[in-house]
Amino acid sequence: MKRLFLLIIAIISSLTAFCDEARQTRRVVVDQVWNCSYERANEIIDRFVFEMQTDMNHLFTWAFIGTENKGDTKGKDAVSIKYVSNTYDPNTRSGVLVTTIEILGVPWFKNREVGSIYRDSVVNNTRYARLEITYSGSLLQAANGQFHTTPIDKDHTKMHFELNVVLGKFFSAFVTNKTWNEVAAWRIVTMVNNVKEFAETGTVKPKE
């Protein structure tokens, strides 16, 4: 009986460790100096968030250039998002996107709601813009994206971006660091670089 009790304790401990590992936060952090004014940087960041909350299809004309799915369902496109519809409240700057998540080219999570609310504040000359994201299913536990902008001079702005994602326990067990980097992280970095390019030049050049 004592051995059985110890075995049960060991199994529970292993499962707890597995769940803690599954809850680990996936992060992407980018620090840059943008060659544009503080006002211009914040204007474009606000535009990016607004289009993300209202109609993400607009972002494929600039912010998402170079991140598009190429049909490689076993590689970079192993996980893809199809946008179905959205609603947006300009008074609260909150929105709800309806999406379908495809894994290996097969729809797994149909018509799931992705909610978001956008807030910003200025502290000690740095603007903190934060997009808090919620999800209606078990795929995602929590997520937020942040842009911190600090003026350097009239033509340069320091920008700190970070994305924090906590996947659902079950799904996270199958998303290794390699998968995260190959499927998601590079797209996020490309997106941030595109937002920077647009803020600086007013356009984004096609990517190879």
GROMACS .gro file of C-alpha atoms in nm:
model
  208
    1MET     CA    1   0.000   0.000   0.000
    2LYS     CA    2   0.283   0.237   0.086
    3ARG     CA    3   0.449   0.169  -0.252
    4LEU     CA    4   0.121   0.233  -0.430
    5PHE     CA    5   0.081   0.562  -0.244
    6LEU     CA    6   0.434   0.669  -0.339
    7LEU     CA    7   0.368   0.571  -0.700
    8ILE     CA    8   0.052   0.783  -0.708
    9ILE     CA    9   0.243   1.079  -0.559
   10ALA     CA   10   0.514   1.037  -0.823
   11ILE     CA   11   0.257   1.027  -1.105
   12ILE     CA   12   0.080   1.338  -0.973
   13SER     CA   13   0.412   1.519  -0.943
   14SER     CA   14   0.502   1.426  -1.300
   15LEU     CA   15   0.166   1.545  -1.430
   16THR     CA   16   0.200   1.871  -1.238
   17ALA     CA   17   0.544   1.928  -1.386
   18PHE     CA   18   0.407   1.849  -1.732
   19CYS     CA   19   0.121   2.098  -1.689
   20ASP     CA   20   0.360   2.365  -1.563
   21GLU     CA   21   0.580   2.307  -1.868
   22ALA     CA   22   0.271   2.319  -2.091
   23ARG     CA   23   0.180   2.657  -1.943
   24GLN     CA   24   0.511   2.816  -2.026
   25THR     CA   25   0.488   3.156  -2.190
   26ARG     CA   26   0.604   3.187  -2.549
   27ARG     CA   27   0.762   3.527  -2.604
   28VAL     CA   28   0.889   3.741  -2.886
   29VAL     CA   29   1.079   4.060  -2.798
   30VAL     CA   30   1.204   4.321  -3.046
   31ASP     CA   31   1.394   4.640  -2.957
   32GLN     CA   32   1.455   4.895  -3.233
   33VAL     CA   33   1.520   5.260  -3.309
   34TRP     CA   34   1.271   5.390  -3.562
   35ASN     CA   35   1.380   5.672  -3.794
   36CYS     CA   36   1.062   5.872  -3.748
   37SER     CA   37   0.904   6.104  -3.496
   38TYR     CA   38   0.741   5.984  -3.176
   39GLU     CA   39   0.402   6.105  -3.306
   40ARG     CA   40   0.443   5.917  -3.635
   41ALA     CA   41   0.544   5.596  -3.458
   42ASN     CA   42   0.237   5.603  -3.235
   43GLU     CA   43   0.010   5.690  -3.528
   44ILE     CA   44   0.120   5.380  -3.720
   45ILE     CA   45   0.107   5.155  -3.415
   46ASP     CA   46  -0.252   5.270  -3.353
   47ARG     CA   47  -0.336   5.207  -3.719
   48PHE     CA   48  -0.188   4.858  -3.696
   49VAL     CA   49  -0.390   4.770  -3.387
   50PHE     CA   50  -0.710   4.922  -3.529
   51GLU     CA   51  -0.685   4.717  -3.848
   52MET     CA   52  -0.602   4.406  -3.647
   53GLN     CA   53  -0.919   4.456  -3.444
   54THR     CA   54  -1.148   4.551  -3.734
   55ASP     CA   55  -1.036   4.383  -4.057
   56MET     CA   56  -0.704   4.199  -4.062
   57ASN     CA   57  -0.721   4.162  -4.439
   58HIS     CA   58  -0.597   4.523  -4.464
   59LEU     CA   59  -0.276   4.423  -4.287
   60PHE     CA   60  -0.175   4.193  -4.573
   61THR     CA   61  -0.120   4.505  -4.785
   62TRP     CA   62   0.157   4.628  -4.553
   63ALA     CA   63   0.215   4.484  -4.202
   64PHE     CA   64   0.180   4.118  -4.300
   65ILE     CA   65   0.378   4.133  -4.624
   66GLY     CA   66   0.614   3.837  -4.635
   67THR     CA   67   0.424   3.638  -4.371
   68GLU     CA   68   0.158   3.489  -4.600
   69ASN     CA   69   0.087   3.117  -4.606
   70LYS     CA   70   0.253   2.939  -4.899
   71GLY     CA   71   0.070   2.608  -4.865
   72ASP     CA   72   0.352   2.431  -4.682
   73THR     CA   73   0.124   2.262  -4.429
   74LYS     CA   74   0.405   2.049  -4.287
   75GLY     CA   75   0.643   2.339  -4.239
   76LYS     CA   76   0.591   2.711  -4.183
   77ASP     CA   77   0.217   2.683  -4.251
   78ALA     CA   78   0.157   2.388  -4.016
   79VAL     CA   79  -0.072   2.618  -3.817
   80SER     CA   80  -0.271   2.886  -3.997
   81ILE     CA   81  -0.557   3.121  -3.914
   82LYS     CA   82  -0.856   3.187  -4.140
   83TYR     CA   83  -1.052   3.505  -4.064
   84VAL     CA   84  -1.430   3.471  -4.075
   85SER     CA   85  -1.584   3.794  -3.939
   86ASN     CA   86  -1.547   4.061  -3.673
   87THR     CA   87  -1.722   4.318  -3.455
   88TYR     CA   88  -1.567   4.634  -3.307
   89ASP     CA   89  -1.668   4.895  -3.047
   90PRO     CA   90  -1.479   5.224  -3.103
   91ASN     CA   91  -1.584   5.361  -2.764
   92THR     CA   92  -1.407   5.088  -2.568
   93ARG     CA   93  -1.153   5.006  -2.841
   94SER     CA   94  -1.249   4.641  -2.808
   95GLY     CA   95  -1.318   4.388  -3.080
   96VAL     CA   96  -1.406   4.027  -3.145
   97LEU     CA   97  -1.266   3.831  -3.439
   98VAL     CA   98  -1.420   3.501  -3.547
   99THR     CA   99  -1.151   3.266  -3.677
  100THR     CA  100  -1.090   2.909  -3.784
  101ILE     CA  101  -0.759   2.749  -3.686
  102GLU     CA  102  -0.614   2.498  -3.933
  103ILE     CA  103  -0.349   2.246  -3.830
  104LEU     CA  104  -0.164   2.059  -4.104
  105GLY     CA  105  -0.418   2.197  -4.351
  106VAL     CA  106  -0.720   2.059  -4.162
  107PRO     CA  107  -0.971   2.285  -3.976
  108TRP     CA  108  -0.950   2.190  -3.608
  109PHE     CA  109  -1.098   2.488  -3.426
  110LYS     CA  110  -1.388   2.633  -3.625
  111ASN     CA  111  -1.545   2.974  -3.570
  112ARG     CA  112  -1.362   3.052  -3.246
  113GLU     CA  113  -1.382   3.404  -3.102
  114VAL     CA  114  -1.067   3.606  -3.040
  115GLY     CA  115  -1.145   3.906  -2.822
  116SER     CA  116  -0.919   4.208  -2.775
  117ILE     CA  117  -0.909   4.539  -2.594
  118TYR     CA  118  -0.657   4.817  -2.659
  119ARG     CA  119  -0.527   5.049  -2.388
  120ASP     CA  120  -0.247   5.302  -2.370
  121SER     CA  121  -0.089   5.533  -2.116
  122VAL     CA  122   0.214   5.762  -2.091
  123VAL     CA  123   0.456   5.732  -1.799
  124ASN     CA  124   0.783   5.927  -1.775
  125ASN     CA  125   0.776   6.019  -2.145
  126THR     CA  126   0.721   5.659  -2.260
  127ARG     CA  127   0.393   5.554  -2.416
  128TYR     CA  128   0.275   5.205  -2.321
  129ALA     CA  129   0.028   5.062  -2.572
  130ARG     CA  130  -0.109   4.719  -2.485
  131LEU     CA  131  -0.345   4.485  -2.669
  132GLU     CA  132  -0.497   4.226  -2.436
  133ILE     CA  133  -0.623   3.915  -2.615
  134THR     CA  134  -0.871   3.647  -2.504
  135TYR     CA  135  -0.978   3.328  -2.679
  136SER     CA  136  -1.299   3.127  -2.650
  137GLY     CA  137  -1.143   2.778  -2.675
  138SER     CA  138  -0.870   2.569  -2.515
  139LEU     CA  139  -0.607   2.652  -2.777
  140LEU     CA  140  -0.503   2.977  -2.608
  141GLN     CA  141  -0.495   3.054  -2.237
  142ALA     CA  142  -0.381   3.417  -2.249
  143ALA     CA  143  -0.195   3.660  -2.473
  144ASN     CA  144  -0.094   4.023  -2.497
  145GLY     CA  145   0.104   4.241  -2.734
  146GLN     CA  146   0.282   4.558  -2.626
  147PHE     CA  147   0.444   4.855  -2.799
  148HIS     CA  148   0.651   5.090  -2.581
  149THR     CA  149   0.766   5.409  -2.754
  150THR     CA  150   1.006   5.670  -2.619
  151PRO     CA  151   1.114   5.980  -2.816
  152ILE     CA  152   1.488   6.018  -2.874
  153ASP     CA  153   1.472   6.337  -3.080
  154LYS     CA  154   1.231   6.480  -3.337
  155ASP     CA  155   1.330   6.220  -3.600
  156HIS     CA  156   1.402   5.910  -3.391
  157THR     CA  157   1.195   5.695  -3.157
  158LYS     CA  158   1.298   5.404  -2.938
  159MET     CA  159   1.053   5.116  -2.974
  160HIS     CA  160   1.017   4.806  -2.756
  161PHE     CA  161   0.777   4.534  -2.870
  162GLU     CA  162   0.685   4.215  -2.695
  163LEU     CA  163   0.432   3.941  -2.748
  164ASN     CA  164   0.347   3.703  -2.464
  165VAL     CA  165   0.142   3.392  -2.540
  166VAL     CA  166   0.032   3.116  -2.303
  167LEU     CA  167  -0.108   2.826  -2.505
  168GLY     CA  168  -0.367   2.587  -2.365
  169LYS     CA  169  -0.219   2.300  -2.165
  170PHE     CA  170  -0.298   2.024  -2.413
  171PHE     CA  171  -0.201   2.213  -2.728
  172SER     CA  172   0.115   2.356  -2.573
  173ALA     CA  173   0.255   2.007  -2.523
  174PHE     CA  174   0.281   1.971  -2.901
  175VAL     CA  175   0.431   2.314  -2.971
  176THR     CA  176   0.804   2.280  -2.922
  177ASN     CA  177   1.040   2.576  -2.928
  178LYS     CA  178   1.140   2.471  -3.280
  179THR     CA  179   0.776   2.468  -3.395
  180TRP     CA  180   0.711   2.805  -3.231
  181ASN     CA  181   1.013   2.961  -3.403
  182GLU     CA  182   0.939   2.807  -3.743
  183VAL     CA  183   0.565   2.873  -3.747
  184ALA     CA  184   0.509   3.190  -3.542
  185ALA     CA  185   0.812   3.381  -3.415
  186TRP     CA  186   0.964   3.467  -3.752
  187ARG     CA  187   0.627   3.598  -3.873
  188ILE     CA  188   0.595   3.824  -3.571
  189VAL     CA  189   0.946   3.966  -3.618
  190THR     CA  190   0.874   4.023  -3.989
  191MET     CA  191   0.551   4.199  -3.896
  192VAL     CA  192   0.727   4.434  -3.653
  193ASN     CA  193   0.992   4.513  -3.915
  194ASN     CA  194   0.715   4.593  -4.164
  195VAL     CA  195   0.543   4.828  -3.919
  196LYS     CA  196   0.878   5.002  -3.867
  197GLU     CA  197   0.935   5.030  -4.244
  198PHE     CA  198   0.587   5.175  -4.295
  199ALA     CA  199   0.635   5.429  -4.017
  200GLU     CA  200   0.964   5.539  -4.169
  201THR     CA  201   0.881   5.535  -4.542
  202GLY     CA  202   0.502   5.513  -4.583
  203THR     CA  203   0.527   5.183  -4.769
  204VAL     CA  204   0.649   4.825  -4.730
  205LYS     CA  205   0.848   4.661  -5.006
  206PRO     CA  206   0.762   4.304  -5.115
  207LYS     CA  207   0.963   4.030  -4.945
  208GLU     CA  208   1.129   3.743  -5.130
   0.00000   0.00000   0.00000
